Backbone as a chain_set.jsonl record, in Angstrom:
{"seq": "MSRVLSGVGERVGEEVQVERGPLGPAQFWRGQSRYVVGELLDSWVETAPWWRHGATGAGASAELVATREVWRVEAVRAGRSRMSFAGVYDLSWESADNRWSLVRVHD", "coords": {"N": [[88.648, 83.254, 158.796], [89.675, 84.221, 155.572], [91.06, 86.422, 153.115], [91.703, 86.964, 149.718], [93.928, 89.248, 148.381], [92.529, 92.097, 146.922], [91.181, 94.899, 145.157], [91.221, 98.462, 145.838], [94.474, 99.588, 146.013], [95.327, 97.115, 146.821], [96.336, 94.042, 145.547], [96.178, 90.801, 144.036], [99.002, 88.918, 144.638], [100.603, 91.05, 145.354], [103.595, 92.757, 145.206], [106.188, 92.661, 147.588], [108.801, 93.782, 149.789], [111.117, 91.784, 151.452], [112.811, 90.885, 154.403], [114.771, 88.277, 155.194], [115.015, 85.872, 157.776], [116.691, 83.301, 159.773], [114.746, 81.261, 159.848], [112.765, 81.967, 158.111], [110.694, 84.61, 156.739], [111.497, 87.691, 158.346], [110.789, 90.325, 158.523], [108.697, 92.573, 156.609], [107.932, 94.853, 153.909], [105.302, 96.902, 152.86], [104.841, 99.101, 150.568], [105.56, 102.083, 152.135], [105.216, 101.115, 154.666], [106.339, 99.147, 157.349], [106.364, 95.815, 158.459], [106.688, 93.727, 161.211], [107.609, 90.443, 161.771], [106.213, 88.357, 164.104], [105.715, 85.711, 164.662], [106.221, 82.587, 163.067], [103.848, 80.801, 161.517], [103.25, 78.713, 159.753], [104.51, 76.865, 156.926], [104.915, 76.048, 153.461], [105.18, 74.39, 150.234], [104.105, 75.251, 147.023], [102.841, 74.161, 143.89], [102.444, 75.641, 140.768], [99.211, 76.034, 139.266], [98.418, 73.992, 136.505], [96.777, 74.939, 134.436], [97.15, 77.658, 134.275], [99.324, 78.212, 132.772], [99.054, 77.856, 130.081], [99.353, 75.265, 129.05], [99.977, 72.773, 126.627], [99.695, 70.103, 126.59], [101.743, 68.658, 125.586], [103.626, 67.346, 127.041], [105.629, 67.365, 130.073], [106.746, 70.491, 131.344], [109.097, 73.036, 132.369], [107.577, 75.095, 133.41], [105.342, 73.808, 134.419], [106.227, 72.467, 136.644], [107.179, 74.382, 138.253], [107.695, 75.917, 141.356], [106.57, 77.602, 144.338], [107.512, 79.014, 147.418], [105.72, 79.295, 150.418], [104.931, 81.223, 153.239], [103.154, 81.414, 156.215], [102.578, 83.949, 158.358], [102.495, 85.657, 161.514], [102.213, 89.023, 161.978], [103.007, 92.436, 162.781], [102.407, 95.88, 162.234], [105.19, 98.001, 162.286], [105.942, 99.606, 165.338], [103.487, 99.337, 166.508], [101.352, 97.694, 168.918], [101.696, 94.258, 169.416], [99.78, 92.734, 170.67], [97.39, 94.042, 170.189], [97.234, 94.709, 167.456], [98.09, 92.702, 165.678], [98.317, 90.789, 162.664], [97.561, 88.144, 160.309], [99.421, 86.892, 157.68], [100.059, 85.685, 154.377], [102.982, 85.085, 152.778], [104.812, 84.793, 149.784], [107.547, 83.332, 147.992], [108.932, 83.306, 144.879], [111.148, 81.513, 143.191], [111.835, 81.438, 140.478], [111.199, 83.971, 139.499], [112.494, 85.46, 141.315], [111.191, 86.922, 143.394], [109.228, 88.371, 145.991], [105.927, 88.059, 147.284], [102.871, 89.291, 148.66], [100.276, 87.351, 149.296], [97.92, 86.732, 150.607], [95.678, 87.855, 153.126], [94.637, 87.221, 156.33], [91.618, 87.445, 158.07]], "CA": [[88.303, 83.734, 157.485], [90.796, 84.858, 154.886], [90.689, 87.075, 151.865], [92.76, 87.173, 148.746], [94.023, 90.688, 148.173], [91.968, 92.701, 145.722], [90.578, 96.192, 145.441], [92.071, 99.65, 145.777], [95.734, 99.512, 146.738], [95.689, 95.746, 147.142], [96.105, 93.172, 144.408], [96.693, 89.457, 144.204], [100.42, 88.861, 144.333], [101.236, 92.349, 145.599], [105.024, 92.595, 145.469], [106.666, 93.24, 148.837], [110.216, 93.58, 150.101], [111.19, 90.91, 152.624], [114.098, 90.553, 155.018], [114.649, 86.888, 155.616], [115.783, 85.415, 158.924], [117.122, 81.904, 159.638], [113.613, 80.34, 159.703], [111.807, 82.487, 157.143], [110.599, 86.069, 156.757], [111.638, 88.349, 159.645], [109.997, 91.542, 158.378], [108.406, 92.903, 155.217], [107.482, 96.216, 153.64], [104.245, 97.184, 151.881], [105.033, 100.528, 150.351], [106.394, 102.679, 153.183], [104.9, 100.49, 155.955], [107.151, 97.974, 157.706], [105.691, 94.855, 159.322], [107.64, 92.865, 161.905], [107.063, 89.106, 161.971], [106.304, 87.908, 165.485], [105.679, 84.258, 164.74], [106.04, 81.809, 161.851], [102.75, 79.886, 161.822], [103.279, 77.539, 158.882], [105.17, 77.066, 155.632], [104.704, 74.948, 152.535], [105.588, 74.632, 148.845], [102.994, 75.089, 146.09], [103.117, 74.068, 142.46], [101.499, 76.477, 140.034], [98.194, 75.273, 138.528], [98.821, 73.754, 135.116], [95.947, 75.679, 133.491], [97.561, 79.055, 134.201], [100.534, 78.345, 131.955], [98.769, 77.586, 128.674], [99.936, 73.97, 128.695], [99.409, 72.202, 125.409], [99.607, 68.664, 126.718], [102.853, 68.057, 124.849], [104.607, 66.821, 127.98], [105.955, 68.23, 131.206], [107.673, 71.587, 131.076], [109.578, 73.689, 133.589], [106.486, 75.884, 133.964], [104.4, 72.946, 135.124], [106.78, 72.005, 137.901], [107.671, 75.549, 138.988], [107.109, 75.977, 142.689], [106.793, 78.793, 145.149], [107.496, 78.764, 148.857], [104.746, 80.158, 151.082], [105.026, 81.295, 154.696], [102.06, 82.073, 156.936], [103.216, 84.613, 159.497], [101.783, 86.666, 162.295], [103.061, 90.217, 161.929], [102.396, 93.687, 163.224], [103.036, 97.071, 161.666], [106.225, 98.505, 163.192], [105.513, 100.657, 166.243], [102.187, 99.026, 167.106], [101.332, 96.595, 169.873], [101.375, 92.941, 168.857], [98.564, 92.239, 171.32], [96.203, 94.711, 169.667], [97.21, 94.969, 166.025], [98.727, 91.651, 164.88], [97.544, 90.191, 161.582], [98.143, 86.929, 159.739], [99.713, 87.158, 156.27], [100.75, 84.659, 153.596], [104.024, 85.644, 151.921], [105.388, 83.746, 148.926], [108.772, 83.629, 147.261], [109.029, 82.539, 143.648], [112.558, 81.512, 142.817], [111.988, 81.712, 139.041], [111.124, 85.426, 139.309], [113.248, 86.065, 142.411], [110.339, 87.986, 143.91], [108.343, 88.118, 147.125], [104.571, 88.58, 147.126], [101.873, 89.133, 149.716], [99.21, 86.717, 148.529], [96.679, 86.578, 151.355], [95.569, 88.438, 154.463], [93.594, 86.498, 157.062], [90.856, 88.279, 159.008]], "C": [[89.542, 84.367, 156.862], [90.287, 85.513, 153.618], [91.923, 87.172, 150.99], [92.76, 88.658, 148.453], [93.408, 91.105, 146.848], [91.358, 94.034, 146.11], [91.61, 97.301, 145.389], [93.314, 99.459, 146.628], [96.165, 98.102, 147.108], [95.382, 94.881, 145.924], [96.718, 91.814, 144.686], [98.164, 89.455, 143.789], [101.128, 90.189, 144.501], [102.698, 92.143, 145.969], [105.401, 93.327, 146.747], [108.163, 92.991, 148.956], [110.274, 92.8, 151.4], [112.629, 90.785, 153.093], [113.924, 89.174, 155.627], [115.549, 86.602, 156.808], [116.148, 83.954, 158.742], [115.973, 80.92, 159.403], [112.599, 80.769, 158.653], [111.769, 83.996, 157.222], [110.691, 86.637, 158.177], [110.856, 89.662, 159.674], [109.751, 91.778, 156.894], [107.842, 94.306, 155.121], [106.405, 96.194, 152.582], [104.291, 98.682, 151.667], [105.985, 101.07, 151.404], [106.175, 102.033, 154.553], [105.738, 99.238, 156.173], [106.364, 97.118, 158.688], [106.745, 93.919, 159.91], [106.959, 91.524, 162.184], [107.297, 88.689, 163.418], [106.384, 86.398, 165.596], [105.481, 83.658, 163.353], [104.994, 80.744, 162.178], [102.795, 78.606, 161.009], [104.094, 77.874, 157.641], [104.94, 75.829, 154.779], [105.198, 75.364, 151.149], [104.372, 74.346, 147.971], [103.518, 74.961, 144.673], [102.049, 74.879, 141.748], [100.476, 75.602, 139.312], [98.558, 75.156, 137.057], [98.039, 74.613, 134.138], [96.328, 77.156, 133.378], [98.764, 79.271, 133.301], [100.29, 78.036, 130.491], [99.382, 76.285, 128.203], [99.22, 73.383, 127.483], [99.259, 70.695, 125.502], [100.744, 67.941, 126.036], [103.926, 67.496, 125.774], [104.91, 67.829, 129.071], [106.927, 69.322, 130.779], [108.102, 72.182, 132.408], [108.473, 74.507, 134.233], [105.547, 75.037, 134.802], [104.924, 72.489, 136.477], [107.367, 73.156, 138.729], [106.951, 75.612, 140.333], [107.34, 77.343, 143.309], [106.694, 78.376, 146.602], [106.535, 79.767, 149.486], [104.954, 80.062, 152.581], [103.793, 81.997, 155.233], [102.672, 82.629, 158.213], [102.216, 85.493, 160.233], [102.715, 87.862, 162.361], [102.261, 91.423, 162.394], [103.138, 94.845, 162.566], [103.994, 97.635, 162.708], [105.677, 99.664, 164.027], [104.166, 100.403, 166.895], [102.309, 97.821, 168.027], [100.918, 95.298, 169.206], [100.066, 92.415, 169.424], [97.31, 92.834, 170.685], [96.108, 94.712, 168.143], [97.84, 93.888, 165.156], [97.768, 91.13, 163.823], [98.257, 88.947, 161.083], [98.224, 87.116, 158.227], [100.371, 85.936, 155.641], [101.693, 85.369, 152.638], [104.578, 84.525, 151.055], [106.646, 84.261, 148.248], [108.835, 82.709, 146.065], [110.461, 82.637, 143.137], [112.757, 81.852, 141.344], [112.003, 83.208, 138.759], [111.968, 86.179, 140.323], [112.454, 87.237, 143.013], [109.459, 87.478, 145.038], [106.99, 88.742, 146.849], [103.773, 88.365, 148.398], [100.638, 88.601, 149.021], [97.895, 86.601, 149.289], [96.792, 87.259, 152.708], [94.411, 87.742, 155.14], [92.943, 87.429, 158.072], [90.758, 87.598, 160.353]], "O": [[90.355, 84.977, 157.556], [89.209, 85.187, 153.121], [93.031, 87.426, 151.462], [91.699, 89.261, 148.294], [93.718, 90.548, 145.796], [91.051, 94.261, 147.281], [92.739, 97.094, 144.946], [93.219, 99.197, 147.827], [97.252, 97.91, 147.652], [94.302, 94.976, 145.341], [97.657, 91.69, 145.472], [98.515, 89.937, 142.712], [102.148, 90.433, 143.857], [103.007, 91.439, 146.93], [104.991, 94.466, 146.966], [108.715, 92.102, 148.307], [109.558, 93.119, 152.35], [113.547, 90.605, 152.293], [113.047, 88.943, 156.459], [116.7, 87.035, 156.848], [115.938, 83.405, 157.66], [116.189, 79.856, 158.822], [111.676, 80.018, 158.337], [112.712, 84.611, 157.721], [110.047, 86.132, 159.097], [110.33, 90.061, 160.713], [110.473, 91.269, 156.037], [107.347, 94.872, 156.095], [106.554, 95.559, 151.539], [103.822, 99.447, 152.511], [107.1, 100.568, 151.551], [106.877, 102.37, 155.507], [105.834, 98.378, 155.297], [105.768, 97.633, 159.634], [107.588, 93.388, 159.187], [105.873, 91.476, 162.761], [108.431, 88.672, 163.896], [107.03, 85.862, 166.496], [104.68, 84.152, 162.56], [105.23, 79.881, 163.023], [102.428, 77.538, 161.5], [104.334, 79.045, 157.347], [104.79, 74.719, 155.288], [105.578, 76.513, 150.919], [103.693, 73.334, 148.147], [104.517, 75.58, 144.307], [100.871, 74.803, 142.099], [100.828, 74.54, 138.797], [98.966, 76.14, 136.439], [98.58, 74.99, 133.098], [95.864, 77.836, 132.462], [99.179, 80.411, 133.091], [101.248, 77.96, 129.722], [99.879, 76.203, 127.079], [98.002, 73.495, 127.35], [98.743, 70.071, 124.576], [100.708, 66.716, 125.919], [105.032, 67.202, 125.322], [104.504, 68.989, 129.003], [107.814, 69.097, 129.955], [107.532, 71.863, 133.451], [108.417, 74.615, 135.458], [105.01, 75.515, 135.802], [104.138, 72.157, 137.364], [107.975, 72.929, 139.775], [105.744, 75.385, 140.418], [108.184, 78.122, 142.865], [105.904, 77.507, 146.968], [106.537, 80.945, 149.13], [105.13, 78.975, 153.131], [103.429, 83.069, 154.749], [103.211, 81.89, 159.037], [101.246, 85.994, 159.666], [103.874, 87.732, 162.755], [101.031, 91.428, 162.398], [104.352, 94.787, 162.369], [103.644, 97.736, 163.884], [105.037, 100.577, 163.504], [103.743, 101.178, 167.753], [103.249, 97.033, 167.924], [99.903, 95.246, 168.51], [99.323, 91.723, 168.729], [96.268, 92.179, 170.652], [95.005, 94.714, 167.597], [98.103, 94.144, 163.981], [96.562, 91.039, 164.051], [99.426, 88.725, 161.4], [97.235, 87.454, 157.576], [101.147, 85.237, 156.292], [101.263, 86.154, 151.794], [104.792, 83.416, 151.545], [106.789, 85.452, 147.97], [108.798, 81.487, 146.205], [110.919, 83.698, 142.712], [113.749, 82.491, 140.992], [112.733, 83.668, 137.881], [112.144, 87.392, 140.212], [112.946, 88.359, 143.129], [109.01, 86.331, 145.044], [106.901, 89.817, 146.255], [103.972, 87.387, 149.118], [100.012, 89.316, 148.238], [96.85, 86.391, 148.672], [97.844, 87.248, 153.348], [93.315, 87.678, 154.584], [93.626, 88.114, 158.834], [90.155, 88.141, 161.278]]}, "num_chains": 1, "name": "protein.A"}
């Protein structure tokens, strides 16, 4: 089961700080909390839905082909045991905005 972030203190596309390693995210910060990536589970590229950009049908635009890279990682809050407290997170990087976001937490 997974949930898209919403509610108090959590929002869709919550901006996070990410330190990138050779294969993808190595660790990330949510506020003052640091999470260490233990395993890269998957990665893919997504194209933004056309209906979110107010497309007029006048032809392809840069907005319609804008992509974001997404990594699904297993991570644990720094200082905690990976065996007991690991979670699965989807992190995305949007090159157009040069920003990292936490887009999903899997239960």
